[in-house]
């Protein structure tokens, strides 16, 4: 048995734990890349605790990224870059606008839909916020939205990128916890749509109150005619997400195969439309490599870190300490949600998954939470953290591309945070939301 039971163990953490934690905090404060902070803390923990001979660290790092499922990560990232280069992302926006223009908050709703779709495919909330923000924020302002609210809307919409399949976050947490990414994709469908709908409804309510988006709503006949013309003009753009979703949810393609197919189809479309040239490839590949070069080192260092934490008994010690305060499952679930939202405020999804998933998973097990439900709850709570003031990462991304004050943007995200939090708590307390789509033998 790898871990002793809670009744059998008494964990006393010493300097072999606290010094690496201080190193990690210091490196983060100095803006050293997160993978270097995790790696330094892991090596320090191994040195001080003797949990793993340093001669085996290189092998452990290789094992951390020696997984076929991880091949999907660079493929989805590259797909996102190609979508931008070929202009297909604008086709998404046009169709989404045509789909929602029958409401007075039509363009705001279209922005949210495109944020979710683009962020999910590209694998990064920050990339989705930046790419879609550049396309939509000025148009949102022209439509009547105050600039701070327009920025808050884009930042909130981009949060759905880690929640809607085929999000890279589910590939990573599946790898860390040994769960099939395809299973997580299926389970995340209803929760991801619920979060997306909560943002859409919030925007419609705010529009109803303040009448930001002027003009008269279209009649159903005008709407259907406009939608038909727009879909006819840009239907081919939806081949990419269509292949991904159909391939994964039908079981015909693994996430890696779906990512590879999506890249090939997007490139072919770019050449057919003459919006992509061979000279674009170096810039695309470099851009994708930069994003991938941030994610994979974090995953590589996760294995030695997880091994050191396991040998020191940190996950079990955490469960024992928390359980000593209360054994109420509702309070413990609320505590996990709070920890994850706070973590999502200050760090990207990948390091949070690598660090917190092995620590919080035993706590979820101790209260009888299904492992699939735990994964969905974790990713969703981290997504809420991306726009939670004062440190939500998406707020800073949107501020950076618009020049708008972070504080002014943060002052307008309150309604989005509230409704997203409501859905997150429903996911945390109602297992059926995460498990309904799964086959009976996986529930």
Short mmCIF file of C-alpha atoms in Angstrom, two decimals:
data_model
loop_
_atom_site.label_atom_id
_atom_site.label_comp_id
_atom_site.label_asym_id
_atom_site.label_seq_id
_atom_site.Cartn_x
_atom_site.Cartn_y
_atom_site.Cartn_z
CA UNK A 1 0.00 0.00 0.00
CA UNK A 2 1.55 3.31 -1.09
CA UNK A 3 -0.04 5.50 1.62
CA UNK A 4 -0.77 4.52 5.22
CA UNK A 5 -4.34 5.06 6.38
CA UNK A 6 -5.20 8.20 8.31
CA UNK A 7 -5.56 6.16 11.49
CA UNK A 8 -2.05 4.71 11.12
CA UNK A 9 -0.10 7.85 10.31
CA UNK A 10 1.15 10.85 12.21
CA UNK A 11 2.67 13.38 9.86
CA UNK A 12 5.09 15.91 11.27
CA UNK A 13 6.34 18.22 8.55
CA UNK A 14 9.77 19.72 9.03
CA UNK A 15 12.23 21.93 7.16
CA UNK A 16 12.38 19.40 4.33
CA UNK A 17 8.87 20.62 3.50
CA UNK A 18 8.82 24.26 4.60
CA UNK A 19 12.09 25.33 2.96
CA UNK A 20 10.96 24.12 -0.53
CA UNK A 21 7.63 25.90 0.00
CA UNK A 22 9.45 29.13 0.86
CA UNK A 23 11.64 28.69 -2.23
CA UNK A 24 8.55 28.28 -4.39
CA UNK A 25 6.87 31.38 -2.93
CA UNK A 26 10.06 33.44 -3.27
CA UNK A 27 10.61 32.43 -6.88
CA UNK A 28 6.99 33.26 -7.74
CA UNK A 29 7.33 36.65 -6.06
CA UNK A 30 10.46 37.32 -8.14
CA UNK A 31 8.48 36.51 -11.33
CA UNK A 32 10.69 33.53 -12.11
CA UNK A 33 8.91 31.19 -14.55
CA UNK A 34 6.51 28.91 -12.71
CA UNK A 35 8.10 25.72 -14.06
CA UNK A 36 11.46 26.81 -12.62
CA UNK A 37 9.82 27.59 -9.27
CA UNK A 38 8.15 24.16 -9.16
CA UNK A 39 11.33 22.42 -10.31
CA UNK A 40 13.52 24.18 -7.74
CA UNK A 41 11.07 23.40 -4.95
CA UNK A 42 10.86 19.75 -6.05
CA UNK A 43 14.64 19.31 -6.18
CA UNK A 44 15.05 21.05 -2.80
CA UNK A 45 12.43 18.75 -1.30
CA UNK A 46 14.13 15.69 -2.73
CA UNK A 47 17.54 16.82 -1.47
CA UNK A 48 16.35 17.66 2.05
CA UNK A 49 14.06 14.67 2.49
CA UNK A 50 16.05 12.05 0.59
CA UNK A 51 12.71 10.99 -0.92
CA UNK A 52 14.30 10.18 -4.27
CA UNK A 53 17.98 9.90 -5.25
CA UNK A 54 18.96 12.84 -7.43
CA UNK A 55 20.45 10.35 -9.88
CA UNK A 56 16.88 9.31 -10.71
CA UNK A 57 15.49 12.84 -11.15
CA UNK A 58 16.29 12.92 -14.87
CA UNK A 59 14.44 9.66 -15.39
CA UNK A 60 11.55 10.96 -13.31
CA UNK A 61 11.35 14.13 -15.41
CA UNK A 62 11.18 12.07 -18.59
CA UNK A 63 8.48 9.84 -17.11
CA UNK A 64 6.48 12.98 -16.29
CA UNK A 65 5.99 13.80 -19.97
CA UNK A 66 6.24 10.30 -21.47
CA UNK A 67 2.51 10.01 -22.12
CA UNK A 68 0.73 9.65 -25.44
CA UNK A 69 -2.18 11.79 -24.17
CA UNK A 70 0.15 14.78 -23.81
CA UNK A 71 0.67 14.86 -27.57
CA UNK A 72 -2.78 16.42 -27.77
CA UNK A 73 -1.58 19.53 -25.93
CA UNK A 74 0.70 21.01 -28.63
CA UNK A 75 -1.78 19.93 -31.31
CA UNK A 76 -4.67 21.89 -29.78
CA UNK A 77 -2.40 24.87 -29.15
CA UNK A 78 -1.30 24.84 -32.80
CA UNK A 79 -4.92 24.53 -33.93
CA UNK A 80 -5.73 27.75 -32.06
CA UNK A 81 -2.84 29.58 -33.73
CA UNK A 82 -3.86 28.37 -37.20
CA UNK A 83 -7.48 29.47 -36.59
CA UNK A 84 -6.26 33.02 -35.94
CA UNK A 85 -3.86 33.07 -38.91
CA UNK A 86 -6.48 31.80 -41.35
CA UNK A 87 -9.18 34.20 -40.16
CA UNK A 88 -11.51 31.32 -39.26
CA UNK A 89 -11.89 32.76 -35.76
CA UNK A 90 -13.68 35.75 -37.33
CA UNK A 91 -16.07 33.36 -39.08
CA UNK A 92 -16.90 31.93 -35.64
CA UNK A 93 -17.70 35.46 -34.45
CA UNK A 94 -19.88 36.23 -37.47
CA UNK A 95 -21.94 33.07 -37.06
CA UNK A 96 -22.21 33.55 -33.28
CA UNK A 97 -23.40 37.14 -33.82
CA UNK A 98 -25.98 36.00 -36.37
CA UNK A 99 -27.13 33.30 -33.95
CA UNK A 100 -27.71 35.73 -31.06
CA UNK A 101 -28.74 38.95 -32.82
CA UNK A 102 -32.44 38.34 -32.07
CA UNK A 103 -31.73 39.52 -28.49
CA UNK A 104 -30.77 43.04 -27.45
CA UNK A 105 -27.55 41.67 -25.96
CA UNK A 106 -26.72 39.86 -29.19
CA UNK A 107 -23.15 40.93 -29.83
CA UNK A 108 -22.24 40.52 -26.16
CA UNK A 109 -23.64 36.99 -26.23
CA UNK A 110 -21.76 36.28 -29.47
CA UNK A 111 -18.53 37.44 -27.80
CA UNK A 112 -19.05 35.00 -24.93
CA UNK A 113 -19.73 32.10 -27.30
CA UNK A 114 -16.60 32.78 -29.35
CA UNK A 115 -14.48 33.24 -26.22
CA UNK A 116 -15.52 29.81 -24.98
CA UNK A 117 -15.00 28.08 -28.32
CA UNK A 118 -11.65 29.66 -29.10
CA UNK A 119 -10.22 29.26 -25.58
CA UNK A 120 -11.29 25.61 -25.43
CA UNK A 121 -9.58 24.78 -28.73
CA UNK A 122 -6.44 26.87 -28.14
CA UNK A 123 -5.98 25.51 -24.63
CA UNK A 124 -5.44 28.83 -22.88
CA UNK A 125 -7.86 31.24 -21.25
CA UNK A 126 -5.30 34.00 -21.59
CA UNK A 127 -4.88 33.33 -25.32
CA UNK A 128 -8.65 33.31 -25.79
CA UNK A 129 -9.10 36.56 -23.87
CA UNK A 130 -6.34 38.25 -25.88
CA UNK A 131 -7.38 36.97 -29.32
CA UNK A 132 -11.12 37.53 -28.93
CA UNK A 133 -10.64 40.76 -26.98
CA UNK A 134 -8.74 42.32 -29.88
CA UNK A 135 -11.60 41.42 -32.24
CA UNK A 136 -14.56 42.39 -30.07
CA UNK A 137 -13.90 44.98 -27.36
CA UNK A 138 -13.91 48.02 -29.67
CA UNK A 139 -17.07 46.72 -31.36
CA UNK A 140 -18.69 46.14 -27.97
CA UNK A 141 -17.94 49.76 -27.05
CA UNK A 142 -19.38 50.94 -30.38
CA UNK A 143 -22.51 48.89 -29.64
CA UNK A 144 -23.04 50.83 -26.42
CA UNK A 145 -21.18 48.87 -23.75
CA UNK A 146 -18.97 50.80 -21.32
CA UNK A 147 -15.35 49.80 -21.94
CA UNK A 148 -14.77 48.39 -18.41
CA UNK A 149 -17.87 46.19 -18.76
CA UNK A 150 -16.84 45.08 -22.26
CA UNK A 151 -13.46 44.03 -20.85
CA UNK A 152 -15.15 42.21 -17.96
CA UNK A 153 -17.41 40.38 -20.43
CA UNK A 154 -14.46 39.14 -22.51
CA UNK A 155 -12.49 38.12 -19.39
CA UNK A 156 -15.50 36.16 -18.10
CA UNK A 157 -16.23 34.52 -21.43
CA UNK A 158 -12.63 33.37 -21.76
CA UNK A 159 -12.93 31.55 -18.42
CA UNK A 160 -15.11 28.98 -20.12
CA UNK A 161 -12.11 27.85 -22.17
CA UNK A 162 -10.82 25.57 -19.40
CA UNK A 163 -14.31 24.26 -18.69
CA UNK A 164 -15.62 23.28 -22.12
CA UNK A 165 -14.17 20.19 -23.80
CA UNK A 166 -11.70 19.66 -25.41
CA UNK A 167 -9.95 21.80 -22.79
CA UNK A 168 -6.27 21.01 -22.22
CA UNK A 169 -6.91 21.31 -18.48
CA UNK A 170 -8.81 18.00 -18.52
CA UNK A 171 -5.97 16.29 -20.36
CA UNK A 172 -3.52 17.45 -17.70
CA UNK A 173 -5.63 16.61 -14.64
CA UNK A 174 -6.42 13.24 -16.19
CA UNK A 175 -2.69 12.60 -16.59
CA UNK A 176 -1.90 13.72 -13.03
CA UNK A 177 -4.65 11.60 -11.44
CA UNK A 178 -4.63 8.69 -13.89
CA UNK A 179 -8.09 9.32 -15.38
CA UNK A 180 -9.02 9.06 -19.06
CA UNK A 181 -9.17 12.47 -20.74
CA UNK A 182 -12.00 11.26 -23.00
CA UNK A 183 -14.06 10.36 -19.92
CA UNK A 184 -13.47 13.80 -18.44
CA UNK A 185 -14.45 15.46 -21.73
CA UNK A 186 -17.79 13.65 -21.69
CA UNK A 187 -18.39 14.44 -18.01
CA UNK A 188 -17.50 18.12 -18.49
CA UNK A 189 -20.02 18.76 -21.25
CA UNK A 190 -23.02 19.64 -19.05
CA UNK A 191 -20.99 21.61 -16.42
CA UNK A 192 -19.16 23.54 -19.17
CA UNK A 193 -22.40 24.46 -20.91
CA UNK A 194 -23.95 25.43 -17.55
CA UNK A 195 -21.12 27.89 -16.86
CA UNK A 196 -21.39 29.29 -20.40
CA UNK A 197 -25.15 29.74 -20.03
CA UNK A 198 -24.67 31.47 -16.66
CA UNK A 199 -22.43 34.09 -18.31
CA UNK A 200 -24.86 34.54 -21.22
CA UNK A 201 -27.80 34.97 -18.85
CA UNK A 202 -25.85 37.40 -16.69
CA UNK A 203 -25.07 39.55 -19.72
CA UNK A 204 -28.72 39.50 -20.83
CA UNK A 205 -29.88 40.54 -17.35
CA UNK A 206 -27.36 43.38 -17.16
CA UNK A 207 -28.39 44.50 -20.66
CA UNK A 208 -32.03 44.42 -19.63
CA UNK A 209 -31.25 46.65 -16.64
CA UNK A 210 -28.88 49.16 -18.26
CA UNK A 211 -29.83 48.85 -21.96
CA UNK A 212 -26.20 48.87 -23.07
CA UNK A 213 -26.74 47.39 -26.50
CA UNK A 214 -28.98 49.72 -28.52
CA UNK A 215 -31.16 49.00 -31.50
CA UNK A 216 -34.23 46.88 -31.96
CA UNK A 217 -34.15 43.12 -31.80
CA UNK A 218 -34.74 41.35 -35.12
CA UNK A 219 -37.98 39.60 -35.91
CA UNK A 220 -37.74 35.82 -36.10
CA UNK A 221 -38.06 35.92 -39.90
CA UNK A 222 -35.22 38.45 -40.26
CA UNK A 223 -33.14 36.49 -37.78
CA UNK A 224 -33.59 33.20 -39.65
CA UNK A 225 -32.74 34.83 -42.99
CA UNK A 226 -29.64 36.55 -41.60
CA UNK A 227 -28.48 33.39 -39.85
CA UNK A 228 -28.88 31.36 -43.02
CA UNK A 229 -26.77 33.80 -45.06
CA UNK A 230 -24.05 33.95 -42.41
CA UNK A 231 -23.86 30.17 -41.96
CA UNK A 232 -23.70 29.70 -45.73
CA UNK A 233 -20.78 32.14 -45.83
CA UNK A 234 -18.80 30.58 -42.98
CA UNK A 235 -20.05 27.04 -42.36
CA UNK A 236 -16.66 25.54 -43.19
CA UNK A 237 -15.11 27.18 -40.11
CA UNK A 238 -17.15 24.81 -37.95
CA UNK A 239 -15.56 21.76 -39.53
CA UNK A 240 -12.73 22.12 -37.01
CA UNK A 241 -14.74 22.08 -33.73
CA UNK A 242 -17.18 19.66 -35.36
CA UNK A 243 -14.43 17.12 -36.03
CA UNK A 244 -13.06 17.52 -32.51
CA UNK A 245 -16.40 17.13 -30.75
CA UNK A 246 -17.78 14.36 -32.95
CA UNK A 247 -14.52 12.42 -32.94
CA UNK A 248 -14.10 12.53 -29.16
CA UNK A 249 -17.71 12.12 -28.06
CA UNK A 250 -18.44 9.35 -30.53
CA UNK A 251 -15.36 7.47 -29.35
CA UNK A 252 -13.96 7.29 -32.87
CA UNK A 253 -10.96 9.50 -32.07
CA UNK A 254 -8.77 9.92 -29.02
CA UNK A 255 -8.05 13.53 -27.98
CA UNK A 256 -4.63 13.24 -29.63
CA UNK A 257 -6.09 11.97 -32.90
CA UNK A 258 -8.78 14.67 -32.81
CA UNK A 259 -6.11 17.35 -32.28
CA UNK A 260 -4.02 16.06 -35.18
CA UNK A 261 -7.05 15.93 -37.47
CA UNK A 262 -8.10 19.45 -36.45
CA UNK A 263 -4.63 20.84 -37.28
CA UNK A 264 -4.61 19.21 -40.73
CA UNK A 265 -8.16 20.33 -41.59
CA UNK A 266 -7.47 23.91 -40.43
CA UNK A 267 -4.30 24.12 -42.52
CA UNK A 268 -6.08 22.72 -45.60
CA UNK A 269 -8.89 25.26 -45.16
CA UNK A 270 -6.32 28.04 -44.86
CA UNK A 271 -4.73 27.08 -48.17
CA UNK A 272 -8.09 26.66 -49.90
CA UNK A 273 -9.21 30.11 -48.72
CA UNK A 274 -5.76 31.55 -49.53
CA UNK A 275 -5.51 33.07 -46.06
CA UNK A 276 -2.53 30.90 -45.11
CA UNK A 277 0.89 30.83 -46.75
CA UNK A 278 3.93 28.65 -46.19
CA UNK A 279 5.71 31.77 -44.92
CA UNK A 280 3.23 31.88 -42.00
CA UNK A 281 4.38 28.52 -40.63
CA UNK A 282 7.55 29.63 -38.81
CA UNK A 283 5.68 32.29 -36.81
CA UNK A 284 2.82 29.89 -36.01
CA UNK A 285 5.14 27.12 -34.89
CA UNK A 286 7.23 29.48 -32.77
CA UNK A 287 4.12 30.92 -31.12
CA UNK A 288 2.76 27.44 -30.34
CA UNK A 289 6.16 26.26 -29.12
CA UNK A 290 6.33 29.15 -26.65
CA UNK A 291 3.01 28.19 -25.08
CA UNK A 292 3.86 24.49 -25.11
CA UNK A 293 7.28 25.28 -23.65
CA UNK A 294 5.56 26.72 -20.59
CA UNK A 295 3.16 23.81 -20.04
CA UNK A 296 5.36 20.73 -20.54
CA UNK A 297 8.19 21.64 -18.10
CA UNK A 298 5.55 22.15 -15.41
CA UNK A 299 4.14 18.69 -16.10
CA UNK A 300 7.65 17.19 -16.21
CA UNK A 301 8.52 18.50 -12.75
CA UNK A 302 5.16 17.43 -11.37
CA UNK A 303 6.18 13.79 -11.04
CA UNK A 304 9.23 14.24 -8.76
CA UNK A 305 7.27 16.84 -6.78
CA UNK A 306 4.33 14.47 -6.38
CA UNK A 307 6.67 11.65 -5.35
CA UNK A 308 8.33 13.82 -2.72
CA UNK A 309 4.99 15.04 -1.36
CA UNK A 310 3.67 11.47 -1.24
CA UNK A 311 6.70 10.13 0.63
CA UNK A 312 6.51 13.01 3.11
CA UNK A 313 2.81 12.19 3.59
CA UNK A 314 1.65 15.71 2.74
CA UNK A 315 -1.69 14.78 1.08
CA UNK A 316 -2.63 12.44 3.90
CA UNK A 317 -1.39 14.91 6.51
CA UNK A 318 -3.53 17.62 4.95
CA UNK A 319 -6.60 15.38 5.07
CA UNK A 320 -5.91 14.45 8.70
CA UNK A 321 -5.43 18.09 9.71
CA UNK A 322 -8.57 19.30 7.99
CA UNK A 323 -10.63 16.37 9.21
CA UNK A 324 -9.54 17.15 12.76
CA UNK A 325 -11.27 20.53 12.43
CA UNK A 326 -14.51 19.21 10.92
CA UNK A 327 -15.79 16.06 9.28
CA UNK A 328 -18.82 17.77 7.75
CA UNK A 329 -18.62 16.95 4.00
CA UNK A 330 -20.46 20.14 3.03
CA UNK A 331 -17.98 22.35 4.86
CA UNK A 332 -15.01 20.38 3.52
CA UNK A 333 -16.35 20.74 -0.04
CA UNK A 334 -16.79 24.48 0.47
CA UNK A 335 -13.22 24.66 1.79
CA UNK A 336 -11.88 22.94 -1.34
CA UNK A 337 -13.82 25.32 -3.59
CA UNK A 338 -12.43 28.31 -1.68
CA UNK A 339 -8.85 27.04 -1.94
CA UNK A 340 -9.21 26.44 -5.68
CA UNK A 341 -10.75 29.84 -6.42
CA UNK A 342 -7.98 31.56 -4.44
CA UNK A 343 -5.35 29.53 -6.32
CA UNK A 344 -6.97 30.35 -9.66
CA UNK A 345 -6.58 34.04 -8.88
CA UNK A 346 -2.80 33.92 -8.81
CA UNK A 347 -1.68 31.05 -11.08
CA UNK A 348 -2.56 29.47 -14.42
CA UNK A 349 -4.44 26.18 -14.57
CA UNK A 350 -1.51 23.83 -15.21
CA UNK A 351 0.60 24.61 -12.10
CA UNK A 352 -2.53 24.63 -9.95
CA UNK A 353 -3.49 21.18 -11.18
CA UNK A 354 0.02 19.82 -10.73
CA UNK A 355 0.35 21.16 -7.18
CA UNK A 356 -3.17 20.91 -5.76
CA UNK A 357 -4.78 17.89 -7.41
CA UNK A 358 -2.63 15.28 -5.56
CA UNK A 359 -3.18 17.13 -2.27
CA UNK A 360 -6.94 17.73 -2.50
CA UNK A 361 -7.88 14.43 -4.13
CA UNK A 362 -7.45 12.40 -0.89
CA UNK A 363 -9.67 14.94 0.90
CA UNK A 364 -12.35 14.49 -1.77
CA UNK A 365 -11.99 10.70 -1.41
CA UNK A 366 -12.42 10.96 2.36
CA UNK A 367 -15.87 12.56 1.97
CA UNK A 368 -16.96 10.13 -0.73
CA UNK A 369 -16.79 12.51 -3.69
CA UNK A 370 -16.53 10.73 -7.05
CA UNK A 371 -13.14 11.31 -8.68
CA UNK A 372 -14.75 12.56 -11.91
CA UNK A 373 -16.88 15.03 -9.98
CA UNK A 374 -13.77 16.19 -8.12
CA UNK A 375 -11.92 16.87 -11.40
CA UNK A 376 -14.84 18.85 -12.85
CA UNK A 377 -15.27 20.82 -9.64
CA UNK A 378 -11.56 21.60 -9.50
CA UNK A 379 -11.31 22.90 -13.06
CA UNK A 380 -14.52 24.90 -12.69
CA UNK A 381 -13.42 26.55 -9.43
CA UNK A 382 -10.05 27.42 -10.96
CA UNK A 383 -11.93 29.00 -13.86
CA UNK A 384 -13.90 31.22 -11.47
CA UNK A 385 -10.59 32.31 -9.95
CA UNK A 386 -9.45 33.71 -13.30
CA UNK A 387 -11.84 36.66 -12.93
CA UNK A 388 -12.10 36.93 -9.15
CA UNK A 389 -10.80 40.33 -7.97
CA UNK A 390 -8.32 41.59 -7.12
CA UNK A 391 -5.89 39.12 -8.75
CA UNK A 392 -7.88 37.34 -11.48
CA UNK A 393 -5.40 36.58 -14.27
CA UNK A 394 -7.85 37.26 -17.10
CA UNK A 395 -8.44 40.75 -15.73
CA UNK A 396 -4.76 41.57 -16.22
CA UNK A 397 -4.70 40.02 -19.71
CA UNK A 398 -7.63 42.12 -20.90
CA UNK A 399 -6.21 45.19 -19.17
CA UNK A 400 -2.93 44.64 -21.02
CA UNK A 401 -4.52 44.57 -24.48
CA UNK A 402 -6.88 47.51 -23.89
CA UNK A 403 -5.04 49.79 -21.46
CA UNK A 404 -8.13 49.82 -19.23
CA UNK A 405 -7.51 49.92 -15.47
CA UNK A 406 -7.62 46.51 -13.78
CA UNK A 407 -9.61 48.02 -10.91
CA UNK A 408 -12.25 49.40 -13.27
CA UNK A 409 -12.58 46.02 -14.99
CA UNK A 410 -12.71 44.24 -11.64
CA UNK A 411 -15.54 46.50 -10.51
CA UNK A 412 -17.74 45.13 -13.32
CA UNK A 413 -17.12 41.37 -12.98
CA UNK A 414 -19.16 40.94 -9.79
CA UNK A 415 -22.34 39.59 -11.46
CA UNK A 416 -20.34 37.12 -13.56
CA UNK A 417 -18.39 35.85 -10.53
CA UNK A 418 -21.61 35.43 -8.55
CA UNK A 419 -23.47 33.34 -11.14
CA UNK A 420 -20.37 31.29 -12.01
CA UNK A 421 -19.91 30.59 -8.30
CA UNK A 422 -23.52 29.42 -8.02
CA UNK A 423 -22.95 26.90 -10.82
CA UNK A 424 -19.63 25.82 -9.28
CA UNK A 425 -21.31 25.07 -5.96
CA UNK A 426 -24.04 23.11 -7.77
CA UNK A 427 -21.33 21.02 -9.47
CA UNK A 428 -19.60 20.50 -6.11
CA UNK A 429 -22.75 19.38 -4.27
CA UNK A 430 -24.79 17.64 -7.01
CA UNK A 431 -22.89 14.65 -8.48
CA UNK A 432 -25.45 14.09 -11.25
CA UNK A 433 -24.36 17.28 -13.05
CA UNK A 434 -20.92 15.77 -13.68
CA UNK A 435 -21.86 12.10 -13.94
CA UNK A 436 -25.08 12.05 -15.97
CA UNK A 437 -23.34 11.85 -19.36
CA UNK A 438 -21.08 8.97 -18.31
CA UNK A 439 -21.80 5.30 -19.01
CA UNK A 440 -23.35 3.46 -16.08
CA UNK A 441 -20.15 1.54 -15.27
CA UNK A 442 -18.18 4.80 -14.74
CA UNK A 443 -20.59 6.55 -12.41
#
